[in-house]
Short mmCIF file of C-alpha atoms in Angstrom, two decimals:
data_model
loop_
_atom_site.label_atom_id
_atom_site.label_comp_id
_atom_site.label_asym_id
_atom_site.label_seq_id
_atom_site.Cartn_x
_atom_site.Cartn_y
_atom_site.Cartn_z
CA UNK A 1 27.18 44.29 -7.31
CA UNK A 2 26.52 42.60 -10.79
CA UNK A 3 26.69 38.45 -9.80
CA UNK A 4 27.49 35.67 -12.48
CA UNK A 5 23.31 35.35 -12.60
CA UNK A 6 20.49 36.35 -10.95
CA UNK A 7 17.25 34.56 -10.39
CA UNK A 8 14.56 35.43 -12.24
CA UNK A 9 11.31 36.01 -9.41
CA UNK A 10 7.70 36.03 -10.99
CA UNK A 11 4.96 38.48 -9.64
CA UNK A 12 4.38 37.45 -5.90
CA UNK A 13 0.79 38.02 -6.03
CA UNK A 14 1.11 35.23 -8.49
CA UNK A 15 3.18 33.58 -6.38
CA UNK A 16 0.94 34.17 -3.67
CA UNK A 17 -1.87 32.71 -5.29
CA UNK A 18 -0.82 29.50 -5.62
CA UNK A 19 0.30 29.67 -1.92
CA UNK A 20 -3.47 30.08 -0.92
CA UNK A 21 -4.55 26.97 -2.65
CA UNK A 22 -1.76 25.02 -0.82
CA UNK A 23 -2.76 26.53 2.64
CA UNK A 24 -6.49 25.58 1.78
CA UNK A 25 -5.40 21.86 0.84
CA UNK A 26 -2.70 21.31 3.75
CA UNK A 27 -1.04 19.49 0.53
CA UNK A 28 2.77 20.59 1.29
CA UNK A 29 4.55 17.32 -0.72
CA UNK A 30 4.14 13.55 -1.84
CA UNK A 31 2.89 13.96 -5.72
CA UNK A 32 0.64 17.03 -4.98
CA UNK A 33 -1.49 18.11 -7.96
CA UNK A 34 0.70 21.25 -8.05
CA UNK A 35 3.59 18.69 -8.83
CA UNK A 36 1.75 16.66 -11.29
CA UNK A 37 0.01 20.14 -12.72
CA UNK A 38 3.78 21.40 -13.39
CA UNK A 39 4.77 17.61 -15.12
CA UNK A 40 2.03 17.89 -17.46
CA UNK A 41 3.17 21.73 -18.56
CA UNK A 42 6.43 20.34 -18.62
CA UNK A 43 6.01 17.30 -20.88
CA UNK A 44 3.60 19.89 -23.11
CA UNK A 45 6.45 22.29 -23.18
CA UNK A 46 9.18 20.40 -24.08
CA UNK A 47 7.49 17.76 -26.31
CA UNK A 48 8.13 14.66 -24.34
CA UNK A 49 6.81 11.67 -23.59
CA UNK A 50 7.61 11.23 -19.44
CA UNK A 51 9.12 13.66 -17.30
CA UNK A 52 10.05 13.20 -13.25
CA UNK A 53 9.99 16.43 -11.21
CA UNK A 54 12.28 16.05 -8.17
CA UNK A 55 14.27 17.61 -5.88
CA UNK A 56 17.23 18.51 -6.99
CA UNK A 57 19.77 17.73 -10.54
CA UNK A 58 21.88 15.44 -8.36
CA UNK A 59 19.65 12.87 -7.50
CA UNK A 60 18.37 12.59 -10.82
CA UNK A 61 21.85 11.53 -11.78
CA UNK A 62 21.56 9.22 -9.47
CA UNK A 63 18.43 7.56 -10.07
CA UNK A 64 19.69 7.21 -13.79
CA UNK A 65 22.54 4.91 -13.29
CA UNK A 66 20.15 2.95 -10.24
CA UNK A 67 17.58 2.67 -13.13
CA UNK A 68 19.99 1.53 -16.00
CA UNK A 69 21.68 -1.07 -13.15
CA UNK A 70 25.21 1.24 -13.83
CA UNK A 71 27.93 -0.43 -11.96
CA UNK A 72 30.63 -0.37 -13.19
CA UNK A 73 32.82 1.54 -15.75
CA UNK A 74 31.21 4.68 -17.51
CA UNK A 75 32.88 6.95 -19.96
CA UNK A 76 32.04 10.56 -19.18
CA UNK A 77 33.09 14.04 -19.57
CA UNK A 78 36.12 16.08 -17.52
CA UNK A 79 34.36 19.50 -18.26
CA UNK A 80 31.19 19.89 -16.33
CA UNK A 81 30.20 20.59 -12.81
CA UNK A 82 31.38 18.49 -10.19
CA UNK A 83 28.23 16.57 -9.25
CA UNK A 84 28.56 14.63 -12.88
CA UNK A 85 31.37 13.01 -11.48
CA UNK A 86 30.02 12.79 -7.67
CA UNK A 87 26.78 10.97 -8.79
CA UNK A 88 29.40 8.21 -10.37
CA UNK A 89 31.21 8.11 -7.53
CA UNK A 90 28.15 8.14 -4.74
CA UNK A 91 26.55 4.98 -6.82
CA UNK A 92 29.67 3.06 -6.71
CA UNK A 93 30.51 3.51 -10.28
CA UNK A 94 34.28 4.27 -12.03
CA UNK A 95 34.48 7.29 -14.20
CA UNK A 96 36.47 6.83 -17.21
CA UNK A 97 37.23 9.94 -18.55
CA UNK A 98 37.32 10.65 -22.31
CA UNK A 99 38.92 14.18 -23.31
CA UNK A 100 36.91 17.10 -24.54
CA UNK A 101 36.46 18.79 -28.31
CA UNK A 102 37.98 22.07 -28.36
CA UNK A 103 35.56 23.91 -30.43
CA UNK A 104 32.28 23.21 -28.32
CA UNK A 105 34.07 21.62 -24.98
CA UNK A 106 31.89 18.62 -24.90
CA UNK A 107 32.73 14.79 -25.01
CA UNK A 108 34.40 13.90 -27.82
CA UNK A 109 32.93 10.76 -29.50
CA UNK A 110 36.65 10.07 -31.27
CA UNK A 111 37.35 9.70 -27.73
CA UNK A 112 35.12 7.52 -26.57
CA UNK A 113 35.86 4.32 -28.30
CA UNK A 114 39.23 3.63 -27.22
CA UNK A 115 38.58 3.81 -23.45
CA UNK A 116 35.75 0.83 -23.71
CA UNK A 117 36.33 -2.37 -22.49
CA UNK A 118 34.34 -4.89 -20.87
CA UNK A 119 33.21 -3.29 -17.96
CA UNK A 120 32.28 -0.42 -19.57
CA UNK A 121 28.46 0.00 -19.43
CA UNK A 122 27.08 3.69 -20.52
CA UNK A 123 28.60 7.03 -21.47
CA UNK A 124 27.60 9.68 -18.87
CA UNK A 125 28.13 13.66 -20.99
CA UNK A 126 27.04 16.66 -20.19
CA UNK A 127 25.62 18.87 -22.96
CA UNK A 128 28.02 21.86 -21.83
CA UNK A 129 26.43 25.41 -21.61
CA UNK A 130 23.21 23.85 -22.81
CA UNK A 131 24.69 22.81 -26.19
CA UNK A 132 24.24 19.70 -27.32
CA UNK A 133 26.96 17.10 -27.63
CA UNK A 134 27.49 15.52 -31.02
CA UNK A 135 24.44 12.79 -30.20
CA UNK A 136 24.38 10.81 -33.37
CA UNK A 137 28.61 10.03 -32.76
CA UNK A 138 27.24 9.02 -29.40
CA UNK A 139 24.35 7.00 -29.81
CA UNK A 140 26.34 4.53 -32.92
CA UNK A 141 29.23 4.06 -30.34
CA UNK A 142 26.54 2.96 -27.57
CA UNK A 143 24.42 1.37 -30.56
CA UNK A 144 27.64 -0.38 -31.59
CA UNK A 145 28.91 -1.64 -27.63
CA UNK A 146 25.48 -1.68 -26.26
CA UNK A 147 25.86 0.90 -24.15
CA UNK A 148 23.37 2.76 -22.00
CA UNK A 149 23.24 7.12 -22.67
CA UNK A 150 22.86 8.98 -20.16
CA UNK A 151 22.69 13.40 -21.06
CA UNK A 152 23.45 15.29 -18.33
CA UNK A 153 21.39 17.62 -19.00
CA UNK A 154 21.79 20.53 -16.40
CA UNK A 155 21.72 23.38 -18.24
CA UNK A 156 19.56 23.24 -21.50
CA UNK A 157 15.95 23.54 -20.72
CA UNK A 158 14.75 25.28 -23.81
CA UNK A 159 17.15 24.60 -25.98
CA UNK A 160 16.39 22.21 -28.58
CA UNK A 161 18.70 20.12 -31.49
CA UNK A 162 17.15 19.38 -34.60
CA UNK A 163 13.61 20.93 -33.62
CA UNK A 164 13.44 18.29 -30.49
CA UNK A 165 14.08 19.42 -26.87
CA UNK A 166 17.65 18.09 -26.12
CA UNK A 167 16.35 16.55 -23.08
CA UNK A 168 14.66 13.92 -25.37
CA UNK A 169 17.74 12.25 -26.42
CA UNK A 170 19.40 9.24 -24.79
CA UNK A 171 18.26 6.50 -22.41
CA UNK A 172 17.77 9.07 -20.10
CA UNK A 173 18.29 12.48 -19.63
CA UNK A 174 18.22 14.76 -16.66
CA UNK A 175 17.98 18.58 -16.16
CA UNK A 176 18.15 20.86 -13.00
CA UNK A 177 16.22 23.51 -11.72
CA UNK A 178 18.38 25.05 -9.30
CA UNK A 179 17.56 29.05 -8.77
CA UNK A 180 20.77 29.97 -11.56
CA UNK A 181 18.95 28.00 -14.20
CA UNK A 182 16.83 28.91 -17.36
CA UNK A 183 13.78 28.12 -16.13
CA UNK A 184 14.13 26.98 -12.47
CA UNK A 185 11.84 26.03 -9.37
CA UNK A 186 14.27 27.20 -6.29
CA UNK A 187 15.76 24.28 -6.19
CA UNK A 188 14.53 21.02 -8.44
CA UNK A 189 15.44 19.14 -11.34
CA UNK A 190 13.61 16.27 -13.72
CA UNK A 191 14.54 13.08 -15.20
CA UNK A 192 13.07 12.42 -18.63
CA UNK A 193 12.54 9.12 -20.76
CA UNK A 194 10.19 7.96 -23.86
CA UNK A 195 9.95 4.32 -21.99
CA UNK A 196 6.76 3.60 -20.25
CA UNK A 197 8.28 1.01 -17.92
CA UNK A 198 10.86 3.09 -17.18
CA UNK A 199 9.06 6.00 -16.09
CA UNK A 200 7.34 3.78 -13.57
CA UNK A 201 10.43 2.68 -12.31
CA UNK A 202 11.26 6.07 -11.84
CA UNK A 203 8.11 7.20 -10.24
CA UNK A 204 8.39 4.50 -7.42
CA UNK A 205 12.40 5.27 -7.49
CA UNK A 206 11.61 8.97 -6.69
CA UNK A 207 9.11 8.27 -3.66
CA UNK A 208 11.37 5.20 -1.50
CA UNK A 209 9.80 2.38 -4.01
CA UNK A 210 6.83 2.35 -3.13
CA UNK A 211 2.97 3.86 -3.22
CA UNK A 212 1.05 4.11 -0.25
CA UNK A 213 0.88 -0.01 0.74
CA UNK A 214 2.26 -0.67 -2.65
CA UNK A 215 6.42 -1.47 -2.06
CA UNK A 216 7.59 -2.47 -5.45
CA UNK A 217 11.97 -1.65 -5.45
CA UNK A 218 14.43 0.01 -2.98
CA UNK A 219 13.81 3.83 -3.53
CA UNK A 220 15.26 7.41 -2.56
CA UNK A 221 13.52 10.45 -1.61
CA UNK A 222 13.78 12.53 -4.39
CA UNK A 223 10.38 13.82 -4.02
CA UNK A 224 9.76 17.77 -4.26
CA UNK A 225 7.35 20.32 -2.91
CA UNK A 226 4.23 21.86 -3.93
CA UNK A 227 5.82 25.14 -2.93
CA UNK A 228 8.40 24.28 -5.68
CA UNK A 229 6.21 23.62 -8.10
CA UNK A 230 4.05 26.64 -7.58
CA UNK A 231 7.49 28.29 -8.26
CA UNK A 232 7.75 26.37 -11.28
CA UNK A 233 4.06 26.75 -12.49
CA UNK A 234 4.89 31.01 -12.28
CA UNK A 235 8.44 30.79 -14.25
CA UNK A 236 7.53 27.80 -16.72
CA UNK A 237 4.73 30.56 -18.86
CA UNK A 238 7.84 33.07 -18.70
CA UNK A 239 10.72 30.64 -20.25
CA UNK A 240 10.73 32.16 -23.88
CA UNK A 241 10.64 35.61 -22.81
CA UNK A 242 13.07 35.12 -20.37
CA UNK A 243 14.96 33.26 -23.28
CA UNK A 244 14.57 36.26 -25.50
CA UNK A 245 15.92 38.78 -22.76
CA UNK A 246 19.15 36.46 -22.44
CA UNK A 247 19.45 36.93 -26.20
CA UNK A 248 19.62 40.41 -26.16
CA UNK A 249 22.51 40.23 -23.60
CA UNK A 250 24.21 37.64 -25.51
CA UNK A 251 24.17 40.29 -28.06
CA UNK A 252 25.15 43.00 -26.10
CA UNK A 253 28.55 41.13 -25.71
CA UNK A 254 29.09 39.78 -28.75
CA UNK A 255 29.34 43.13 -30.05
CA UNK A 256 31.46 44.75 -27.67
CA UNK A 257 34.03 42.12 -26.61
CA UNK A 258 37.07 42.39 -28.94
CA UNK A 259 37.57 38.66 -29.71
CA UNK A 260 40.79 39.33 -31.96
CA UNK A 261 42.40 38.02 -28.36
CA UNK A 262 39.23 35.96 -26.83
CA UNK A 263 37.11 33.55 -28.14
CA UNK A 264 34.47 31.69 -26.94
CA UNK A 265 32.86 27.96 -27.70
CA UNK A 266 30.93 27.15 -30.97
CA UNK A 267 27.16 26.39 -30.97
CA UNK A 268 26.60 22.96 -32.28
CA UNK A 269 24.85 22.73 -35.50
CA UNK A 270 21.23 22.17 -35.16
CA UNK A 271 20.99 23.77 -31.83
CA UNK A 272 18.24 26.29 -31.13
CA UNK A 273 20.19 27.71 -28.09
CA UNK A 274 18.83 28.96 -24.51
CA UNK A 275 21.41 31.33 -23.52
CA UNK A 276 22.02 29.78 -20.43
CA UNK A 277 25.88 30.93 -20.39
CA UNK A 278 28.79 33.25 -21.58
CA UNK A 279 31.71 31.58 -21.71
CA UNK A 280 34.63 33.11 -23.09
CA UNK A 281 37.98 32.17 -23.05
CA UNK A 282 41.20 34.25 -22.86
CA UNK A 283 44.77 32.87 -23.90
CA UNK A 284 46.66 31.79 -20.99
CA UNK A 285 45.38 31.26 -16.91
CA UNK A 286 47.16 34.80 -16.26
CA UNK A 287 45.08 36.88 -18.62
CA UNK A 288 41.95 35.45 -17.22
CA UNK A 289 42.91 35.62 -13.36
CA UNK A 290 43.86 39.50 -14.57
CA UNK A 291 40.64 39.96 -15.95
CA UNK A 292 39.04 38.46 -12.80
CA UNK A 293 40.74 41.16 -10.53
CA UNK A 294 39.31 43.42 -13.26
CA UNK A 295 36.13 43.15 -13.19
CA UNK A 296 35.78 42.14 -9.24
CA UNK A 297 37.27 45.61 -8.66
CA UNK A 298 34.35 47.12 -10.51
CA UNK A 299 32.09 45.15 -8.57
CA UNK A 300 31.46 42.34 -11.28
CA UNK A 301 31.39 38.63 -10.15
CA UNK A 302 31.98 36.25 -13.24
CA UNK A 303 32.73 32.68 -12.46
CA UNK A 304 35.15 29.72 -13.34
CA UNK A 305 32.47 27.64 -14.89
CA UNK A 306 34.05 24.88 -15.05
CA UNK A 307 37.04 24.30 -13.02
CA UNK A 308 39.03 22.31 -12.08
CA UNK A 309 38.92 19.85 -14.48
CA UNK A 310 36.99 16.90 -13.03
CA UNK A 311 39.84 14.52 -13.56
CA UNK A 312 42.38 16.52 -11.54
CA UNK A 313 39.96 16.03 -8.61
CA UNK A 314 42.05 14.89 -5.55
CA UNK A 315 38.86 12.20 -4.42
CA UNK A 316 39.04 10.80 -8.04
CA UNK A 317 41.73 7.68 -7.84
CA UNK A 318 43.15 6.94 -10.85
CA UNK A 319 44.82 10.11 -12.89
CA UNK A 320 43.45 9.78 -16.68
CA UNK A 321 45.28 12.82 -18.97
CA UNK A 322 42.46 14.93 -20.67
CA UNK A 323 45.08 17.71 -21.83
CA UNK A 324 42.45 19.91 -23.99
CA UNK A 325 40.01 19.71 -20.36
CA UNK A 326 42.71 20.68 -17.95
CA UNK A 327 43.64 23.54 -20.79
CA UNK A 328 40.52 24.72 -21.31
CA UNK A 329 39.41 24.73 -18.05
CA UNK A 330 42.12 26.91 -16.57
CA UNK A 331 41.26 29.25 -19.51
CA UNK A 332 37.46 29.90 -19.64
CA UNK A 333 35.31 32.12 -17.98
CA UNK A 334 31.63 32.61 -17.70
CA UNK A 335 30.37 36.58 -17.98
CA UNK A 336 27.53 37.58 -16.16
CA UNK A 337 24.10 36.22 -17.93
CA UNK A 338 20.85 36.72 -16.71
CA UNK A 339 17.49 38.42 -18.17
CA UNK A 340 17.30 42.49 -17.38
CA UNK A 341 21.38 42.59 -17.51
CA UNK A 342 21.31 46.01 -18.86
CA UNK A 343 22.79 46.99 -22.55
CA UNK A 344 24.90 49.60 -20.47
CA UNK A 345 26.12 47.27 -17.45
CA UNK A 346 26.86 45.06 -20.43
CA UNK A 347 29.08 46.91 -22.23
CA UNK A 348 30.53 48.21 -18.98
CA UNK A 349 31.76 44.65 -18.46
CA UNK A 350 32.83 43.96 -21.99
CA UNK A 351 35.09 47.36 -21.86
CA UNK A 352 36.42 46.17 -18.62
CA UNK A 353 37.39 42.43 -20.25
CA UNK A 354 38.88 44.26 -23.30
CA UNK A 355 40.83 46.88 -21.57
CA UNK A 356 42.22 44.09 -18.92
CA UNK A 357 43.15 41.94 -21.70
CA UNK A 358 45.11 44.62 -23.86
CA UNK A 359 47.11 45.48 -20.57
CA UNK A 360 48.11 41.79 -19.95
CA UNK A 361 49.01 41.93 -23.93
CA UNK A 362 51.53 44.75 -23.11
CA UNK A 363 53.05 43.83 -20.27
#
């Protein structure tokens, strides 16, 4: 059975390793120096300033709009996973939803400006696939409103935009860790920021607002494990090979997939990309739910990443049209991606796509 992705596991005796230290210590959690170890490779890594490891990409979310006092309206994007949208809905916020560009399916910033008003107070996008959004469009309409940015950031650890890690950009930006990701931790994810006042808002935030007899603001327990990080401190060294390997697959399709009859999203300019996905998408909803049946019946699992678009949701009150979203998003389908995806399992799956898609042509 070839999944969507598989998790990349480092050597368990170095694993293991890191294990005994944490058995010697009877250090399991609360800022443990394998924690604050894995920040400081992180920050070095990625070239920035402060980074937050928590628990999970979710809460991160969360503790961005908490940080930025978000309230009320923010304008955000109808193509991304659901818990974009859930983390503006949890905090008691209104997503407004702007429609997508259909080259790159992010936010588009022509969008954007029309749905302000006065209770509009940040723009919420996700860079989609790990490609960045078009940031400088962004940051003059928040310059312009004084609006907060917030980059949901889920999928692009290691990519960068204009030689800077896209997780730099924006008032904040967060990133998740989850087992399907780049670089991941089991489960995890990190809030970044270039503001020193900030990150300590965030570090107190992260651990229920407060250090040991020290209570400073209300807080949430977004703290993570040292068996996480030990996770992390094994996969972080492994990121560009693992990188590389994606590349190679990327390859592998883009030379076998016949895209006279598929296509698949545009890298932004500027983008040094990580390879976290491979989209493609097919013509109409029937030629990809063929394909699906396709490729399950060879034992191939790709996935609807994403669907439905977020503002069909049925919890989501108000209906807002985003016509190229709820297009695209019965359209596009992600290919299995993951490092060590064989050039022949590959090309297997690429035949499979093709041949599926020339059927539904003659029918």
């Amino acid at each position: 059975m070839i999944y969507v992705t598989k998790s990349y596991l480092p050597d368990l005796d170095e694993y293991t390793a890191y294990l005994k230290g944490i058995w010697e210590r009877v250090h399991l959690t609360n800022d443990g120096p394998l924690l604050r170890q894995l920040e400081d490779q992180m920050k070095e890594f990625l070239g920035v300033r402060h980074l937050k490891y928590c628990s999970n990409g979710t809460v991160v979310l969360q503790m961005a709009l908490k940080a930025l006092d978000i309230t009320k309206e923010v304008i955000t994007t109808p193509f991304s996973y659901v818990a974009t949208t859930n983390a503006l809905l949890w905090e008691g916020c209104t997503p407004i939803f702007a429609d997508i560009r259909p080259d790159d399916f992010c936010i588009d910033p022509d969008a954007i400006e029309p749905l302000i008003t006065e209770n509009t107070q940040a723009i919420m996008a996700t860079h989609v696939y790990g490609n960045a959004c078009r940031i400088e469009q962004i940051q003059a309409i928040a310059d312009k409103y004084g609006l907060k940015v917030i980059y949901d950031a889920a999928h692009t650890f290691g990519a960068s935009y204009n030689g800077q890690s896209i997780l730099s950009y924006g008032d904040l930006s967060t990133c998740s860790f989850h087992a399907t990701k780049v670089f991941h931790t089991v489960e995890g994810g990190c809030i970044v920021t270039d503001n020193d006042e900030m990150a300590e808002k965030l570090h107190f935030y992260r651990s229920f607002g407060h250090r040991n007899d020290d209570y400073r603001s209300v807080g949430i327990n977004a703290k993570n494990s040292e068996l996480h990080a030990a996770m992390g401190l094994c996969v972080l060294p492994k990121v560009p090979e693992l990188i590389a390997s994606r590349k190679e697959v990327f390859g592998y399709y883009d030379s076998q997939l016949d895209f006279s009859k598929i296509t698949r999203p545009i890298l932004t300019p500027g983008v040094d990309y990580n390879y976290a996905y491979y989209p493609i998408v097919f013509d109409t909803e029937e030629t990809l739910l063929r394909v699906m049946d396709a490729l399950q019946a060879q034992d191939v699992l790709p996935r609807r990443y994403f669907y439905p678009s977020l503002n069909t949701l049925p919890f989501v009150k108000t209906h807002q049209p985003c016509p190229i979203s709820e297009d695209v998003s019965l359209r596009v389908l992600c290919l299995p991606m993951y490092p060590g995806l064989s050039e022949a399992d590959a090309n297997r799956i690429a035949s499979v796509v093709n041949e599926a898609v020339a059927l539904v042509n003659i029918d």
